[in-house]
Short mmCIF file of C-alpha atoms and ligand atoms in Angstrom, two decimals:
data_model
loop_
_atom_site.label_atom_id
_atom_site.label_comp_id
_atom_site.label_asym_id
_atom_site.label_seq_id
_atom_site.Cartn_x
_atom_site.Cartn_y
_atom_site.Cartn_z
CA MET A 1 0.16 9.97 9.62
CA PRO A 2 -1.91 12.18 11.84
CA HIS A 3 -1.32 10.57 15.26
CA TYR A 4 1.63 10.79 17.52
CA HIS A 5 3.54 7.57 18.41
CA ARG A 6 6.77 6.82 20.49
CA LEU A 7 8.59 3.80 21.32
CA GLY A 8 11.77 2.99 23.29
CA SER A 9 13.93 5.71 24.91
CA ILE A 10 14.14 9.32 23.63
CA PRO A 11 15.62 12.49 25.45
CA HIS A 12 13.24 14.80 27.11
CA LYS A 13 14.08 17.63 24.51
CA ARG A 14 14.68 17.22 21.00
CA HIS A 15 18.15 18.25 19.55
CA THR A 16 19.89 17.81 22.84
CA GLN A 17 22.60 15.67 24.09
CA PHE A 18 21.49 12.10 24.62
CA ARG A 19 24.17 9.76 25.69
CA LYS A 20 24.62 5.97 25.75
CA PRO A 21 25.64 4.33 29.03
CA ASP A 22 29.37 4.78 28.12
CA GLY A 23 28.84 8.55 27.85
CA SER A 24 29.10 8.93 24.06
CA LEU A 25 26.21 10.28 22.05
CA TYR A 26 23.58 8.53 20.40
CA SER A 27 22.82 9.88 16.73
CA GLU A 28 19.64 11.70 15.92
CA GLN A 29 18.00 11.43 12.68
CA LEU A 30 14.84 13.50 11.43
CA PHE A 31 12.96 11.48 9.10
CA SER A 32 10.27 12.79 7.11
CA THR A 33 8.80 12.51 3.34
CA GLU A 34 7.98 16.22 2.64
CA GLY A 35 11.05 17.91 3.67
CA PHE A 36 10.76 19.79 6.96
CA SER A 37 7.00 20.95 6.03
CA ASN A 38 4.98 18.23 7.21
CA ASP A 39 4.77 15.04 9.38
CA TYR A 40 8.14 13.72 10.92
CA SER A 41 9.69 11.37 13.22
CA LEU A 42 12.86 11.79 15.27
CA LEU A 43 14.81 8.58 15.57
CA TYR A 44 17.78 7.84 18.03
CA HIS A 45 20.36 5.57 16.36
CA THR A 46 23.25 3.96 18.32
CA TRP A 47 25.39 4.87 15.37
CA PRO A 48 25.18 7.56 12.66
CA PRO A 49 23.10 6.07 9.75
CA THR A 50 25.55 7.32 7.14
CA GLN A 51 28.43 4.85 7.29
CA ILE A 52 28.53 3.66 3.50
CA ILE A 53 31.39 1.18 3.31
CA HIS A 54 30.88 0.18 -0.38
CA THR A 55 28.62 -0.03 -3.23
CA ASP A 56 27.34 -2.38 -5.95
CA GLU A 57 26.76 -1.99 -9.47
CA PRO A 58 23.29 -0.36 -10.04
CA VAL A 59 20.32 -2.60 -11.41
CA ASN A 60 17.78 -1.23 -13.67
CA VAL A 61 14.38 -2.38 -12.56
CA MET A 62 12.26 0.21 -14.48
CA PRO A 63 8.88 -1.29 -15.55
CA LYS A 64 8.68 -2.36 -19.27
CA VAL A 65 5.96 -0.51 -20.64
CA ALA A 66 4.21 -2.31 -23.49
CA GLU A 67 1.16 -0.15 -24.23
CA GLU A 68 1.51 3.44 -23.38
CA LYS A 69 -1.88 4.48 -24.70
CA MET A 70 -5.19 2.64 -25.07
CA LEU A 71 -8.90 3.05 -24.82
CA LYS A 72 -10.37 -0.32 -24.09
CA HIS A 73 -11.81 -2.18 -20.96
CA ARG A 74 -9.17 -4.70 -19.96
CA SER A 75 -8.96 -7.49 -17.53
CA PHE A 76 -5.88 -9.34 -16.01
CA GLU A 77 -5.47 -12.81 -14.23
CA GLY A 78 -3.45 -11.53 -11.16
CA PHE A 79 -2.79 -14.95 -9.78
CA ASN A 80 -0.90 -15.87 -13.11
CA ILE A 81 1.98 -13.70 -12.03
CA LYS A 82 4.75 -16.21 -11.47
CA ALA A 83 6.00 -16.79 -7.85
CA GLU A 84 9.62 -16.03 -7.05
CA ASP A 85 11.53 -16.81 -4.18
CA ASP A 86 13.17 -13.43 -3.79
CA PHE A 87 10.93 -10.45 -2.45
CA LEU A 88 12.44 -7.78 -4.89
CA LYS A 89 12.34 -10.22 -8.06
CA SER A 90 8.84 -11.17 -7.32
CA ARG A 91 7.59 -7.55 -7.67
CA LYS A 92 6.00 -7.35 -11.09
CA PRO A 93 4.60 -3.73 -12.13
CA VAL A 94 1.69 -4.22 -14.22
CA LEU A 95 -0.02 -0.62 -14.52
CA VAL A 96 1.97 2.38 -14.11
CA ASN A 97 2.00 6.29 -14.53
CA SER A 98 3.84 9.11 -13.05
CA ASP A 99 1.90 9.18 -9.87
CA CYS A 100 1.89 5.41 -9.06
CA HIS A 101 2.88 1.81 -9.89
CA LEU A 102 0.51 -0.97 -9.46
CA VAL A 103 2.58 -4.18 -8.72
CA LEU A 104 1.73 -7.86 -8.33
CA ALA A 105 3.91 -10.13 -6.31
CA ALA A 106 3.91 -13.68 -5.25
CA PRO A 107 7.37 -13.91 -3.03
CA ARG A 108 8.11 -17.36 -1.50
CA GLN A 109 10.91 -16.52 0.75
CA SER A 110 11.61 -13.93 3.57
CA MET A 111 14.17 -11.17 3.15
CA THR A 112 17.11 -12.48 5.29
CA ASP A 113 20.49 -11.26 3.59
CA TYR A 114 19.52 -7.69 2.67
CA PHE A 115 17.18 -4.84 3.63
CA TYR A 116 14.96 -2.69 1.29
CA LYS A 117 14.34 0.98 0.90
CA ASN A 118 12.25 2.62 -1.60
CA ALA A 119 13.66 6.28 -2.00
CA ASP A 120 10.96 7.37 -4.41
CA ALA A 121 7.63 6.06 -3.35
CA ASP A 122 5.47 5.33 -0.45
CA GLU A 123 4.43 1.68 -0.54
CA MET A 124 1.02 0.37 0.23
CA ILE A 125 1.12 -3.57 0.45
CA PHE A 126 -2.16 -5.18 0.44
CA ILE A 127 -1.85 -8.77 1.76
CA HIS A 128 -4.08 -11.01 -0.35
CA GLU A 129 -2.58 -14.28 0.80
CA GLY A 130 -0.05 -14.93 3.50
CA SER A 131 1.13 -13.53 6.96
CA GLY A 132 4.36 -12.55 8.50
CA THR A 133 6.14 -9.44 9.79
CA LEU A 134 7.34 -6.34 8.53
CA THR A 135 10.26 -5.15 10.60
CA THR A 136 11.51 -1.49 10.30
CA GLN A 137 13.67 1.00 12.31
CA TYR A 138 10.44 1.78 14.10
CA GLY A 139 9.82 -1.74 15.22
CA ARG A 140 7.66 -4.78 14.07
CA LEU A 141 4.33 -4.84 12.38
CA ASP A 142 2.73 -8.33 12.25
CA PHE A 143 0.22 -8.71 9.06
CA ALA A 144 -2.17 -11.26 7.85
CA TYR A 145 -4.64 -11.52 5.04
CA GLY A 146 -6.50 -8.36 4.55
CA ASP A 147 -4.03 -6.00 5.99
CA TYR A 148 -2.89 -2.84 4.29
CA LEU A 149 0.53 -2.18 5.22
CA VAL A 150 1.68 1.79 4.69
CA ILE A 151 5.15 2.25 4.43
CA PRO A 152 6.54 5.98 4.04
CA ARG A 153 9.19 6.23 1.35
CA GLY A 154 12.59 6.01 2.76
CA THR A 155 11.85 3.58 5.28
CA ILE A 156 14.26 0.58 5.59
CA TYR A 157 12.61 -2.63 5.92
CA GLN A 158 12.73 -6.40 5.94
CA VAL A 159 9.69 -8.68 5.43
CA SER A 160 9.43 -12.36 6.67
CA PHE A 161 6.70 -14.52 5.84
CA LYS A 162 5.10 -17.52 7.65
CA ASP A 163 5.43 -19.66 4.61
CA GLN A 164 5.69 -19.76 0.71
CA HIS A 165 2.20 -18.88 -0.25
CA ASN A 166 2.16 -15.12 -0.46
CA ARG A 167 0.04 -12.98 -2.81
CA LEU A 168 0.46 -9.17 -2.65
CA LEU A 169 -1.05 -6.16 -4.33
CA ILE A 170 1.47 -3.29 -3.94
CA VAL A 171 0.94 0.23 -4.78
CA GLU A 172 3.93 2.45 -4.94
CA SER A 173 3.05 6.19 -4.58
CA PHE A 174 5.43 9.03 -5.52
CA SER A 175 3.41 11.15 -3.29
CA PRO A 176 2.62 10.52 0.37
CA ILE A 177 -0.25 7.99 0.98
CA ARG A 178 -2.61 9.89 3.57
CA TYR A 179 -5.92 9.34 5.30
CA PRO A 180 -8.49 11.34 3.22
CA LYS A 181 -8.80 14.84 4.09
CA LYS A 182 -12.59 14.54 4.27
CA TYR A 183 -12.43 12.18 7.22
CA LEU A 184 -10.01 14.49 9.12
CA GLY A 185 -10.83 17.02 11.85
CA LYS A 186 -9.05 20.46 11.77
CA TYR A 187 -6.29 18.93 13.81
CA GLY A 188 -6.15 15.60 12.16
CA GLN A 189 -8.45 13.41 14.18
CA LEU A 190 -10.30 10.93 12.17
CA LEU A 191 -13.91 12.04 12.57
CA GLU A 192 -17.20 10.19 13.46
CA HIS A 193 -18.28 9.66 9.92
CA SER A 194 -15.20 8.23 8.89
CA PRO A 195 -15.37 4.27 8.01
CA TYR A 196 -12.38 3.79 10.34
CA CYS A 197 -10.81 5.47 13.22
CA GLU A 198 -7.12 5.65 15.31
CA ARG A 199 -8.17 2.36 17.18
CA ASP A 200 -8.14 0.48 13.70
CA ILE A 201 -4.66 1.63 13.03
CA ARG A 202 -1.92 -0.68 14.15
CA THR A 203 1.33 1.01 15.13
CA PRO A 204 5.00 -0.54 15.08
CA GLN A 205 5.61 -2.54 18.34
CA ASP A 206 8.71 -4.35 20.09
CA LEU A 207 11.47 -2.10 19.15
CA VAL A 208 14.32 -4.19 19.21
CA THR A 209 18.05 -2.47 19.14
CA ILE A 210 20.41 -4.23 17.05
CA ASP A 211 24.03 -2.91 17.83
CA GLN A 212 26.07 -4.75 15.32
CA GLU A 213 29.04 -4.03 13.04
CA GLY A 214 29.53 -5.64 9.73
CA ASP A 215 28.47 -5.42 6.34
CA PHE A 216 24.81 -4.62 6.07
CA LEU A 217 23.12 -4.38 2.26
CA ILE A 218 20.47 -1.92 1.85
CA LYS A 219 18.89 -2.26 -1.60
CA THR A 220 17.80 1.19 -2.46
CA LYS A 221 15.41 1.95 -5.32
CA LYS A 222 15.50 5.48 -6.80
CA LYS A 223 14.08 6.35 -10.28
CA GLY A 224 13.73 2.87 -11.19
CA ILE A 225 17.36 1.91 -10.44
CA LEU A 226 18.19 -0.51 -7.59
CA TYR A 227 21.43 0.64 -5.75
CA GLY A 228 23.15 -1.85 -3.33
CA LEU A 229 24.51 0.37 -0.57
CA HIS A 230 26.65 -1.58 2.11
CA TYR A 231 26.65 0.10 5.72
CA ALA A 232 28.99 -0.72 8.47
CA ARG A 233 26.29 -0.75 11.17
CA HIS A 234 23.01 -2.76 11.46
CA PRO A 235 20.12 -0.18 10.28
CA PHE A 236 18.05 -1.38 13.20
CA ASP A 237 20.09 0.32 15.88
CA VAL A 238 17.53 2.70 17.08
CA VAL A 239 16.93 2.79 20.79
CA GLY A 240 14.03 5.07 20.54
CA TRP A 241 11.90 7.30 18.33
CA ASP A 242 8.75 9.52 18.47
CA GLY A 243 6.67 11.48 15.88
CA TYR A 244 3.98 11.29 13.13
CA CYS A 245 5.77 9.48 10.33
CA TYR A 246 6.14 5.77 10.52
CA PRO A 247 4.61 2.68 8.88
CA PHE A 248 1.32 1.27 9.97
CA ALA A 249 -1.19 -1.39 9.33
CA PHE A 250 -4.90 -1.33 8.90
CA SER A 251 -6.98 -4.35 7.95
CA ILE A 252 -9.57 -4.18 5.29
CA HIS A 253 -11.75 -6.30 7.68
CA ASP A 254 -12.10 -3.17 9.97
CA PHE A 255 -13.46 -0.99 7.23
CA GLU A 256 -16.92 -0.09 8.37
CA PRO A 257 -18.91 0.06 5.05
CA ILE A 258 -21.29 3.00 4.55
CA THR A 259 -24.50 2.02 3.20
CA GLY A 260 -27.88 3.77 2.23
CA ARG A 261 -31.53 3.51 1.17
CA VAL A 262 -30.39 3.74 -2.45
CA HIS A 263 -26.97 2.94 -4.16
CA GLN A 264 -24.05 4.92 -2.68
CA PRO A 265 -21.19 6.18 -4.82
CA PRO A 266 -17.69 4.81 -4.83
CA PRO A 267 -16.32 7.64 -2.67
CA VAL A 268 -17.95 6.02 0.40
CA HIS A 269 -15.40 3.26 -0.04
CA LEU A 270 -12.47 5.73 0.05
CA THR A 271 -9.56 4.49 2.25
CA PHE A 272 -6.42 6.34 1.36
CA GLU A 273 -5.51 9.15 -0.94
CA ALA A 274 -2.38 10.53 -2.61
CA ASN A 275 -1.61 13.00 -5.37
CA ASN A 276 -3.83 11.97 -8.43
CA PHE A 277 -5.00 8.65 -7.02
CA VAL A 278 -7.37 7.11 -4.34
CA VAL A 279 -7.55 3.71 -2.93
CA CYS A 280 -11.01 2.30 -2.01
CA SER A 281 -12.02 -0.86 -0.08
CA PHE A 282 -15.33 -2.62 -1.13
CA CYS A 283 -16.37 -4.90 1.81
CA PRO A 284 -19.07 -7.30 2.66
CA ARG A 285 -22.17 -5.09 3.53
CA LEU A 286 -25.88 -4.94 3.50
CA TYR A 287 -27.40 -3.72 0.32
CA ASP A 288 -29.64 -0.72 -0.19
CA TYR A 289 -32.89 -0.79 1.57
CA HIS A 290 -35.36 1.35 -0.35
CA PRO A 291 -38.03 -1.25 -1.45
CA ASP A 292 -37.36 -0.63 -5.13
CA ALA A 293 -33.63 -0.19 -4.82
CA ILE A 294 -31.23 -1.57 -7.44
CA PRO A 295 -28.15 -2.92 -5.62
CA ALA A 296 -25.99 -3.16 -8.86
CA PRO A 297 -24.15 -0.13 -9.57
CA TYR A 298 -25.33 2.00 -12.41
CA ASN A 299 -23.49 2.66 -15.79
CA HIS A 300 -21.00 5.47 -15.22
CA SER A 301 -18.65 7.69 -17.16
CA ASN A 302 -15.44 7.79 -15.48
CA ILE A 303 -14.28 10.65 -17.59
CA ASP A 304 -11.61 11.68 -15.03
CA SER A 305 -10.02 8.66 -13.91
CA ASP A 306 -8.95 5.11 -14.83
CA GLU A 307 -10.67 2.62 -12.58
CA VAL A 308 -8.73 -0.42 -11.45
CA LEU A 309 -10.40 -3.13 -9.44
CA TYR A 310 -8.58 -5.83 -7.64
CA TYR A 311 -10.79 -8.55 -6.61
CA VAL A 312 -9.99 -10.30 -3.36
CA ASP A 313 -12.76 -12.52 -2.26
CA GLY A 314 -16.54 -13.23 -1.99
CA ASP A 315 -19.08 -12.95 -4.80
CA PHE A 316 -18.93 -10.06 -7.43
CA MET A 317 -22.38 -9.46 -8.49
CA SER A 318 -21.68 -6.84 -11.30
CA ARG A 319 -19.28 -8.83 -13.31
CA LYS A 320 -19.21 -12.32 -14.91
CA ASN A 321 -16.26 -14.86 -14.55
CA VAL A 322 -14.38 -13.18 -11.77
CA THR A 323 -11.64 -14.85 -10.23
CA ARG A 324 -9.45 -14.11 -7.00
CA GLY A 325 -6.68 -11.90 -7.80
CA MET A 326 -8.40 -10.61 -11.00
CA ILE A 327 -7.75 -7.11 -12.09
CA THR A 328 -10.17 -5.01 -14.22
CA LEU A 329 -8.98 -1.81 -15.88
CA HIS A 330 -11.86 0.55 -17.00
CA PRO A 331 -10.19 3.50 -18.53
CA ALA A 332 -11.37 7.14 -18.43
CA GLY A 333 -13.24 8.16 -21.60
CA ILE A 334 -15.77 5.20 -21.97
CA PRO A 335 -18.52 4.30 -19.60
CA HIS A 336 -18.78 0.96 -18.00
CA GLY A 337 -21.31 -0.72 -15.88
CA PRO A 338 -22.78 -4.07 -14.75
CA HIS A 339 -22.56 -7.02 -17.04
CA PRO A 340 -25.81 -8.12 -18.91
CA GLY A 341 -28.13 -9.60 -16.57
CA ALA A 342 -26.49 -8.40 -13.27
CA VAL A 343 -28.92 -5.45 -12.78
CA GLU A 344 -31.94 -7.70 -12.63
CA LYS A 345 -30.06 -10.48 -10.70
CA SER A 346 -29.21 -8.03 -8.01
CA ILE A 347 -32.89 -6.86 -7.39
CA GLY A 348 -34.06 -8.30 -3.90
CA LYS A 349 -30.52 -9.40 -2.92
CA LYS A 350 -29.89 -8.16 0.93
CA GLU A 351 -26.23 -8.35 1.23
CA THR A 352 -22.77 -8.86 -0.50
CA GLN A 353 -19.74 -10.73 0.64
CA GLU A 354 -17.62 -9.16 -1.94
CA LEU A 355 -14.14 -7.89 -0.98
CA ALA A 356 -12.16 -5.79 -3.36
CA VAL A 357 -9.57 -3.00 -3.54
CA MET A 358 -10.18 -0.30 -6.09
CA VAL A 359 -7.32 2.22 -7.20
CA ASP A 360 -8.66 5.19 -9.29
CA THR A 361 -6.07 7.23 -10.92
CA PHE A 362 -6.69 10.61 -12.26
CA HIS A 363 -4.06 10.26 -15.02
CA PRO A 364 -4.07 7.32 -17.60
CA LEU A 365 -2.33 4.01 -16.79
CA GLN A 366 0.20 2.23 -19.09
CA LEU A 367 0.39 -1.32 -19.39
CA THR A 368 3.60 -3.31 -18.87
CA GLU A 369 4.86 -6.43 -20.59
CA GLU A 370 3.96 -8.26 -17.28
CA ALA A 371 0.43 -7.16 -17.58
CA LEU A 372 -0.07 -8.17 -21.26
CA ALA A 373 1.25 -11.66 -20.25
CA ILE A 374 -1.53 -12.26 -18.02
CA GLU A 375 -4.38 -10.55 -20.05
CA ASN A 376 -7.71 -12.17 -20.23
CA PRO A 377 -8.80 -11.74 -23.92
CA GLY A 378 -12.19 -10.76 -24.91
CA TYR A 379 -13.08 -8.71 -21.70
CA THR A 380 -13.37 -5.52 -23.98
CA MET A 381 -16.50 -6.97 -25.77
CA SER A 382 -17.87 -8.90 -22.67
CA TRP A 383 -20.75 -6.48 -22.30
CA ALA A 384 -22.28 -7.16 -25.87
CA GLU A 385 -25.24 -9.51 -25.74
FE1 FE2 B 1 -16.73 1.83 -11.87
#
């Protein structure tokens, strides 16, 4: 991420001797998600972050693809995903391709007896229901309804929830999740026309150094396999860090919608981008103000991307029978648009309270068994009058 942050104690010069009160050395770690060629952070551990003491049998957690290819509009009842006590068990991949996995989760309990690391994918966790704290080596990030948590791959984390009622939309991205290039200046500042700026980005706070010896299990996911790696030292033993690579939070409620005299195209809702997909936020906003404007979107041929809409809250004027947590998938190759009657109904409307997250993927998505289990039948034909 393009702005610099630091917490705790760090030496004046990087890669120099940095000593504990007893005279022994702290252990420096360079953390980046694109080798040595892009953003990185330097962390100072009390002990080397390398001391594996034993390993568990690997567990296969690959998504079970049920439909590899298809050409139909689909809809899924996201809140019908079963709640589970355990955070990792609760994660149910529904739509997947080689760029990203879209995952629904309703975890009931905080992670207490292990840590988690996704070695393959940056994670964007959208908090639909629930609140709590994400703790990493970088410090703490409190989260609540409407937050996007963006966690660079390789970050070791624990999540604690305030209560049992949590609903998450998680996007696992096999490339770094970035601020959109079009919002950034030459040196990485979010520019004036961007719908959010650095002040809206919440960085980790309250770095607590835990210097503990014992058996610390880090469940590490790589290529669809979960490896249980036990370490001799607590992973949150960092005394300080600085750099540009760290988890952060951004609330969808801080997204400033861009509106116009006539209908604005979806790229005005762009929030994050990665290789071959984008994330957009549809937020409460005033409608178009041309006297003859049609606020409902026009039909469009998304010939280059599968469009996934995740409905969060409010009214959804272009669709019938929308529920909270519903997902629609409009695949590349066939046009889609407002449901019958929605265009006329929208004329004269001044504002919308809709809140939704869109993920557009430039390669087709595959449907998992979990997705088929929560599918709304009949959606494909729901435009026929
Ligand atoms: Fe669309």
